[in-house]
Structure formats: C-alpha cells, structure tokens
Coordinates of C-alpha atoms and ligand atoms in Angstrom, one line a residue:
M1 CA -18.1 30.4 -4.1
E2 CA -16.8 33.9 -3.4
N3 CA -13.5 35.0 -4.9
S4 CA -12.7 36.8 -1.7
S5 CA -12.7 33.7 0.5
Q6 CA -9.5 31.6 0.5
I7 CA -10.0 27.9 0.9
A8 CA -7.0 25.5 1.5
L9 CA -7.2 22.0 0.3
V10 CA -4.9 20.6 3.0
G11 CA -7.1 20.0 5.9
L12 CA -10.3 19.0 3.9
D13 CA -11.5 15.5 4.3
R14 CA -13.0 13.3 1.6
S15 CA -16.7 14.7 2.1
E16 CA -15.5 18.3 2.2
T17 CA -13.4 17.8 -0.9
T18 CA -16.2 16.0 -2.7
A19 CA -18.5 19.0 -1.8
L20 CA -15.9 21.4 -3.3
V21 CA -15.6 19.7 -6.7
E22 CA -19.3 19.4 -6.9
R23 CA -19.8 23.1 -6.3
A24 CA -17.4 23.6 -9.0
G25 CA -19.7 21.7 -11.3
E26 CA -17.4 18.5 -11.6
A27 CA -17.9 14.9 -11.0
A28 CA -17.3 13.6 -7.5
Y29 CA -14.5 11.3 -8.6
R30 CA -12.3 14.4 -9.1
A31 CA -12.2 14.7 -5.3
G32 CA -10.0 11.5 -5.2
Q33 CA -7.6 13.0 -7.6
L34 CA -7.4 16.1 -5.5
L35 CA -6.9 14.1 -2.3
E36 CA -4.3 12.1 -3.9
A37 CA -2.4 15.1 -5.1
V38 CA -2.4 16.9 -1.8
Y39 CA -1.8 14.2 0.7
R40 CA 0.3 11.7 -1.2
Q41 CA 2.0 13.5 -4.0
R42 CA 2.1 16.7 -1.8
V43 CA 1.9 19.3 -4.6
E44 CA 2.3 22.9 -3.6
A45 CA 0.1 24.5 -6.2
I46 CA -3.2 23.6 -8.0
E47 CA -1.4 24.1 -11.4
E48 CA 0.8 21.0 -10.5
I49 CA -2.2 18.7 -10.4
S50 CA -1.8 17.2 -13.8
T51 CA -4.7 14.7 -13.5
L52 CA -7.2 17.6 -13.4
P53 CA -8.4 19.2 -16.6
Q54 CA -6.8 22.6 -17.1
A55 CA -10.2 24.3 -17.0
L56 CA -10.9 22.9 -13.5
R57 CA -7.5 24.1 -12.3
V58 CA -8.3 27.6 -13.5
K59 CA -11.8 27.4 -12.0
L60 CA -10.6 26.3 -8.6
A61 CA -7.9 29.0 -8.5
S62 CA -10.4 31.7 -9.5
D63 CA -12.7 30.4 -6.7
G64 CA -10.0 31.1 -4.2
V65 CA -8.9 27.6 -3.8
S66 CA -5.3 26.8 -3.1
V67 CA -3.3 23.9 -1.7
G68 CA -2.4 25.9 1.3
M69 CA 0.7 23.8 2.4
P70 CA 2.6 25.5 5.2
R71 CA 6.0 26.9 4.3
I72 CA 9.4 25.7 5.6
E73 CA 11.0 28.8 6.8
K74 CA 14.1 27.6 8.5
R75 CA 16.0 24.3 9.0
F76 CA 18.5 23.7 11.9
L77 CA 20.5 20.6 11.5
S78 CA 22.0 18.9 14.6
Q79 CA 25.1 16.9 14.7
D80 CA 23.0 13.8 15.8
G81 CA 20.9 14.0 12.5
T82 CA 17.9 15.8 14.2
V83 CA 16.5 18.5 12.0
R84 CA 14.4 21.2 13.6
Y85 CA 12.1 23.0 11.2
L86 CA 10.4 26.4 11.6
I87 CA 7.2 26.2 9.8
G88 CA 5.2 29.3 8.7
F89 CA 1.5 29.6 8.1
A90 CA -0.5 32.1 5.9
D91 CA -1.0 34.5 8.7
G92 CA 2.8 34.7 9.5
Q93 CA 2.6 32.6 12.7
T94 CA 5.2 29.9 12.9
V95 CA 5.7 26.6 15.0
E96 CA 8.4 24.0 15.2
T97 CA 8.2 20.6 13.7
V98 CA 11.1 18.1 14.4
W99 CA 12.6 15.3 12.2
M100 CA 14.4 12.7 14.2
P101 CA 15.9 9.9 12.2
E102 CA 16.7 6.5 13.5
G103 CA 14.2 6.3 16.4
D104 CA 13.4 8.6 19.2
G105 CA 14.8 7.0 22.3
G106 CA 11.4 5.9 23.4
E107 CA 8.7 8.6 22.5
A108 CA 7.2 6.2 19.9
G109 CA 5.7 4.2 22.6
D110 CA 7.5 1.0 22.1
G111 CA 10.6 1.8 24.2
T112 CA 13.1 0.6 21.6
E113 CA 16.2 2.3 20.7
A114 CA 17.2 3.1 17.1
G115 CA 17.7 0.4 14.7
A116 CA 20.7 0.0 12.5
A117 CA 20.8 2.1 9.4
V118 CA 19.6 0.4 6.2
E119 CA 22.1 0.2 3.5
G120 CA 22.0 3.3 1.1
R121 CA 20.0 5.2 3.7
R122 CA 20.9 7.2 6.8
W123 CA 18.0 5.9 8.8
D124 CA 15.6 3.0 9.0
R125 CA 12.8 4.6 10.8
A126 CA 12.2 8.2 11.8
T127 CA 9.9 10.2 14.2
I128 CA 8.3 13.6 13.4
C129 CA 7.4 15.7 16.4
V130 CA 4.2 17.6 15.6
S131 CA 2.9 20.9 17.0
S132 CA -0.8 21.5 17.7
Q133 CA -1.0 25.2 18.8
V134 CA 1.1 28.3 18.4
G135 CA 2.6 28.5 21.8
C136 CA 0.8 26.9 24.7
A137 CA -1.4 28.0 27.6
V138 CA -0.5 25.2 30.0
D139 CA 2.3 27.0 31.6
C140 CA 4.6 24.1 32.7
Q141 CA 7.4 25.8 34.5
F142 CA 10.2 23.9 32.8
C143 CA 9.0 24.4 29.3
L144 CA 10.1 27.2 26.8
T145 CA 6.9 27.0 24.9
A146 CA 5.0 28.2 28.0
L147 CA 6.9 31.4 28.0
L148 CA 5.5 32.2 24.6
G149 CA 1.9 31.9 25.9
V150 CA -0.8 30.7 23.5
K151 CA -1.3 32.7 20.2
R152 CA -3.8 30.5 18.7
N153 CA -4.9 26.8 17.8
L154 CA -3.7 25.3 14.6
T155 CA -6.3 24.1 12.0
A156 CA -6.5 20.5 11.1
G157 CA -4.8 21.5 7.8
E158 CA -1.9 23.2 9.6
I159 CA -1.3 20.1 11.8
V160 CA -1.4 17.7 8.7
G161 CA 0.5 20.2 6.6
Q162 CA 3.5 20.2 9.0
V163 CA 3.8 16.5 8.5
C164 CA 3.2 16.8 4.7
A165 CA 5.9 19.5 4.4
L166 CA 8.5 17.4 6.2
L167 CA 7.7 14.2 4.4
K168 CA 8.1 16.1 1.1
D169 CA 11.3 17.7 2.3
R170 CA 12.8 14.3 3.4
N171 CA 11.5 12.5 0.4
V172 CA 9.7 10.0 2.6
V173 CA 6.6 8.0 1.6
P174 CA 4.6 6.3 4.3
P175 CA 3.6 3.5 4.9
E176 CA 6.5 2.2 2.8
D177 CA 8.9 4.2 4.9
R178 CA 8.5 3.8 8.6
V179 CA 7.6 7.1 10.1
N180 CA 6.2 7.6 13.6
L181 CA 4.4 10.8 14.6
V182 CA 4.4 12.2 18.2
F183 CA 2.1 15.1 19.0
M184 CA 4.5 16.5 21.4
G185 CA 5.6 19.7 19.9
M186 CA 4.3 23.1 20.8
G187 CA 0.9 23.2 22.4
E188 CA -1.5 21.0 24.3
P189 CA -3.3 18.9 21.7
F190 CA -6.2 18.3 23.9
L191 CA -6.9 22.0 24.3
N192 CA -7.3 21.9 20.4
Y193 CA -9.2 18.6 20.3
E194 CA -11.5 18.7 17.4
N195 CA -8.8 20.0 15.0
F196 CA -6.2 17.5 16.4
M197 CA -8.6 14.6 16.0
K198 CA -9.5 15.6 12.4
A199 CA -5.8 15.8 11.6
V200 CA -5.3 12.3 13.0
R201 CA -8.1 10.9 10.8
L202 CA -6.6 12.7 7.7
L203 CA -3.1 11.4 8.5
V204 CA -4.4 7.8 8.8
E205 CA -6.9 7.8 5.9
E206 CA -5.3 10.1 3.4
V207 CA -1.5 10.4 4.3
G208 CA -1.0 6.6 5.0
V209 CA 0.4 6.8 8.6
A210 CA -1.0 4.0 10.7
E211 CA -2.5 5.2 14.1
S212 CA -0.3 2.5 15.8
R213 CA 2.6 4.7 14.7
M214 CA 1.3 7.9 16.4
T215 CA 1.4 8.9 20.0
V216 CA -0.1 12.1 21.5
S217 CA 1.0 13.5 24.7
T218 CA -1.3 15.5 27.1
A219 CA -0.4 17.5 30.2
G220 CA -3.5 15.9 31.7
I221 CA -6.7 17.5 30.3
V222 CA -8.9 14.8 32.0
P223 CA -12.3 15.3 30.3
R224 CA -10.5 15.1 26.9
I225 CA -8.6 11.9 28.0
R226 CA -12.0 10.3 28.6
D227 CA -13.3 11.6 25.1
F228 CA -10.1 10.2 23.5
G229 CA -10.6 6.8 24.9
K230 CA -13.9 6.5 22.8
E231 CA -12.4 7.5 19.5
A232 CA -12.6 4.8 16.9
I233 CA -9.3 6.0 15.3
R234 CA -6.8 7.2 17.9
P235 CA -3.0 7.4 18.5
K236 CA -1.5 6.0 21.6
L237 CA -1.8 8.0 24.8
A238 CA 1.1 9.6 26.7
I239 CA 0.7 11.6 29.9
S240 CA 3.1 14.2 30.9
L241 CA 3.5 13.4 34.6
N242 CA 6.7 15.2 35.8
A243 CA 5.9 14.9 39.5
S244 CA 5.0 12.3 42.1
N245 CA 2.7 14.3 44.3
D246 CA 0.2 16.9 44.1
E247 CA 2.2 19.6 45.9
L248 CA 5.1 19.2 43.5
R249 CA 3.0 18.8 40.5
T250 CA 1.1 21.9 41.1
R251 CA 4.3 23.8 41.5
L252 CA 5.7 22.4 38.3
M253 CA 2.3 22.2 36.2
P254 CA -0.4 24.7 37.5
L255 CA -3.0 22.9 35.7
N256 CA -2.8 20.2 38.5
R257 CA -4.9 22.5 40.4
K258 CA -7.7 22.0 38.2
W259 CA -7.2 18.2 37.5
N260 CA -5.1 16.8 40.3
L261 CA -3.3 13.4 40.4
E262 CA -6.2 11.5 41.7
M263 CA -8.5 12.7 38.9
L264 CA -5.7 12.1 36.4
M265 CA -4.9 8.6 37.6
A266 CA -8.5 7.6 37.7
A267 CA -8.9 8.7 34.0
A268 CA -5.7 6.7 33.2
R269 CA -7.0 3.6 35.0
E270 CA -10.3 3.8 33.2
F271 CA -8.8 4.4 29.8
P272 CA -9.6 1.5 27.5
L273 CA -6.3 0.2 26.3
R274 CA -5.9 -2.1 23.2
N275 CA -4.2 -5.4 23.1
R276 CA -0.6 -5.0 24.3
E277 CA -1.0 -1.2 24.5
R278 CA 0.4 0.7 27.5
I279 CA 0.1 4.3 28.6
T280 CA 3.4 6.2 28.5
F281 CA 4.1 8.5 31.3
E282 CA 6.7 11.2 30.6
Y283 CA 8.8 12.4 33.3
V284 CA 11.1 15.3 32.9
L285 CA 13.9 15.2 35.6
L286 CA 14.9 18.4 37.2
N287 CA 17.9 18.5 39.3
E288 CA 17.1 18.2 43.0
V289 CA 13.4 19.0 42.4
N290 CA 11.7 15.9 41.3
D291 CA 14.5 13.5 40.7
A292 CA 15.2 11.8 44.1
P293 CA 14.7 8.1 44.8
E294 CA 11.7 9.0 47.1
H295 CA 10.0 10.6 44.1
A296 CA 10.5 7.5 42.1
K297 CA 9.0 5.5 44.8
E298 CA 5.8 7.7 44.8
V299 CA 5.7 7.2 41.1
V300 CA 5.6 3.4 41.6
E301 CA 2.7 3.9 43.9
L302 CA 0.9 6.1 41.5
L303 CA 1.3 3.6 38.6
R304 CA 0.7 0.5 40.6
G305 CA -1.6 -1.9 38.7
L306 CA -1.5 0.2 35.4
R307 CA -0.3 -1.1 32.2
A308 CA 2.2 1.7 31.8
K309 CA 5.7 2.5 30.9
V310 CA 7.8 5.6 31.8
N311 CA 10.0 7.8 29.6
L312 CA 12.4 9.8 31.6
I313 CA 13.8 12.9 30.1
A314 CA 16.7 14.8 31.7
L315 CA 15.8 18.5 31.3
N316 CA 17.2 20.2 28.2
P317 CA 18.1 23.5 29.8
G318 CA 17.4 26.7 28.0
P319 CA 17.2 30.5 28.3
G320 CA 14.6 31.6 31.0
I321 CA 14.2 28.2 32.5
A322 CA 15.0 28.1 36.3
F323 CA 15.9 24.5 36.6
A324 CA 19.1 22.3 35.9
T325 CA 19.7 19.1 34.3
P326 CA 20.4 16.2 36.8
A327 CA 23.6 14.2 36.7
Q328 CA 23.5 10.9 34.8
D329 CA 23.8 8.8 38.0
R330 CA 20.7 10.5 39.5
V331 CA 18.8 9.7 36.3
A332 CA 20.0 6.1 36.5
E333 CA 19.1 5.7 40.1
F334 CA 15.5 7.1 39.5
Q335 CA 15.2 4.7 36.6
Q336 CA 16.4 1.6 38.7
V337 CA 13.7 2.3 41.3
L338 CA 11.1 2.0 38.7
V339 CA 12.6 -1.0 36.9
K340 CA 12.9 -2.9 40.2
A341 CA 9.3 -2.3 40.9
G342 CA 8.5 -4.0 37.5
I343 CA 7.7 -0.7 35.6
P344 CA 9.4 -0.5 32.2
A345 CA 11.4 2.7 32.3
F346 CA 13.4 4.2 29.5
V347 CA 15.9 7.1 29.6
R348 CA 15.3 9.2 26.6
R349 CA 18.2 10.2 24.6
P350 CA 18.6 14.0 24.4
R351 CA 18.2 14.9 20.8
G352 CA 19.5 17.9 19.0
R353 CA 20.9 19.7 22.1
D354 CA 23.2 21.8 19.9
I355 CA 20.2 23.2 18.1
Y356 CA 18.0 23.9 21.1
A357 CA 15.9 20.9 20.4
A358 CA 13.5 20.8 23.4
C359 CA 10.0 21.7 23.1
G360 CA 9.6 25.4 22.2
Q361 CA 13.3 26.1 22.2
L362 CA 14.0 26.9 18.6
K363 CA 11.1 29.3 18.2
R364 CA 12.0 31.0 21.6
T365 CA 15.7 31.2 20.7
V366 CA 14.9 32.8 17.2
E367 CA 12.6 35.2 18.9
I368 CA 15.2 36.3 21.4
A369 CA 17.9 36.5 18.6
T370 CA 15.6 38.6 16.4
S371 CA 13.9 40.7 19.1
P372 CA 14.5 44.4 18.5
A373 CA 15.1 44.9 22.3
R374 CA 18.3 42.8 22.1
Ligands
LIG1 S1 5.4 21.1 28.3 FE1 3.7 20.9 26.7 S2 1.7 21.4 27.8 FE2 3.4 22.2 29.2 S3 3.7 24.2 28.6 FE3 5.1 23.1 27.3 S4 4.1 22.7 25.4 FE4 2.6 23.3 26.9

C-alpha cells in the first residue's frame, strides 16, 4: 500500500476492511475489531483502537489509513431542541445534518407525533436528517439547497460518517436508543445511488440502525425508484410531490419534464411495498401557488388506490426564495380534503425555524453571512 494514498476506514464494509488488514499482514479477525471501533465506539483516530496491537496501529497509520470521520464545524441550537450541524469533510466541503429530538412530526414514516420525554432524558426518540450530496442539482424552486447547485456526491463514508459524528456528539447508541434516520437533507440520494445504498447497508449491518427506522426521500428519479424496490435492504420510500398536476409540478420542480406525474405515479403503483408499509408523499405548501382545495382534490385523484400517506409541510421561508408560507387555516383546509377522502395526512411541525432549519438553509445562510461580497 502506498504511503501517499489516504484510506478512510469509515465507509469500508466488512470485506473491504478484511482485505485491508490482510494486506497489512494481519489475521482477518482484526477486521471485526476495526469495524467495532469505527462504527460502534466511533473512535476518531487509529491510536484510540486499544484492541489492536500497537505495531498494527503504527503500520496502518504509516500505510496512510485513518478513521476519516467527518468533523463537526458548527452547531446551531434551536429553542425547540433541534440542533443543526455543519459537517466538514477532508476536502473542505460541508453539508448540514440535523438532530431532531422527540420525533419529527411525521417524516419518520409512521405519522406519529413526539412521545413523552423519558425520565432523566430530554427525548425518547430522535430523528437525524442526513445529507447525500454537497448541494443539489435538482433545482426545486422553493429550496435553498437548489441555489447552491451541486458540488459533488458524498462518499458512502461521508454519509455514514455524518450519522456516526452526531451519534457520538449526542452520546446515543442504537438500537438501544431509538433513532430514526431520514435521508432528506442536502442533495438527491437517488442521484448518488450506489454510495447512498452502500451507506444504508453499513448503517444497518455495522452501526445498528434498523432499515425500518430509515426513510429516503426522492424528488422522483423514476428509474432509481424501480431499482430501489428490488433492494434486499432498503429504507422506506418517500416521494417529494409538491404539486397536483404536471403544469404546476414542472414549474416548481423542473425534473418533472423528464419524469412526469404519469411516469412517477406508475413507478409508485408498481413499487413493492412490505406488510403495513405505505409510501409517504411530501407536499410543501406554498401560499396561493399549490395550496388550494382544488389542488388537494387533484392529489386525492393521483393517490387513488395507493397505500400512501401525505406529509404536509408549510414552506419555511428563506433568503432568495420567491414563495410565502400559507396561513394555518389554508393548511388545515388542504389536510381536511385529503383526510375526508381516506388519505392519512399529517401536518409536519416546523422545526428549528429560528435557526433556518429547512433543507439547505443553514449552509446558505452561513455562506451569505461569510461572503466577502457582503
Ligand atoms: S428539495 Fe431536495 S431534491 Fe429539491 S433541490 Fe432541494 S435538496 Fe434537491
């Protein structure tokens, strides 16, 4: 192994870790110790792995192997308990990862609200919102991440590393502690499909988060929805709908030109759901754009016959976004149309509004604040 090439342990699966220790001239069982140290104990440096002989720690370090855990660069604490993290990687790029204690208002896929706090603890379950790309190429018109454009895909290690960094920071150990993961942060996971799926497998097999506790949200990359349905290990599926007809959806989400509602809903209908599983449809309500009762009736028609539920999200306004937040009664009226038609529909609680906690807002806000032009 060359000294010049850097290898991060976080992101390696069992067979890759085994190959690494064998190349270093060690027995394969050492791989288990490395995996345990990285994914369960969440060490930050090889020197901390006390189960390994000192000579092997030195050898790995001299081979250019490091743990490679992402750094927590900033934390923003909201009054509602949400903590928004700016996470930095080796090349200086950053993403956002969000800790939401006491539930998530519905993103987890079960539609439940937060449970009561457990004695001695401020939360009884929590949700981590994970990013999959630096920025995003999808260009949804109501999203601050879209304004960043896409810089690059995250590696599997960078996706898993966000989760490990937060679990360590919050002192949380799944599966004993109830943690849900939602892949709804920056980026479109299905445009970084292989890395995203590898990260999912590592999270299930090595970190200890059950796949039933994970939900991935896609803007509607139809071929990948079909691939995703064939995966042996997969999170639950959420589709970011946001409009009730093609004209409106193309305006709000230009990718609808490539995969329109007919194609999207066909993929949703053919998606192989498990027992009691539903597809979640997310709908960001934009004042007097997509939030009229007529739009809700069109959504009812789109979802007819599907095992689905809807999460309604009143827009979290932000700098550079040309839409407004609807009044509560408009949101309630929209919800009622769906509920009366037999579609479970939940209004997601806004989280961390005081810290710009909508997708992409923290990074964008930090960039604006630190831009030399301002
Ligand atoms: S809403 Fe999601 S898919 Fe759309 S631009 Fe923002 S990050 Fe990308």
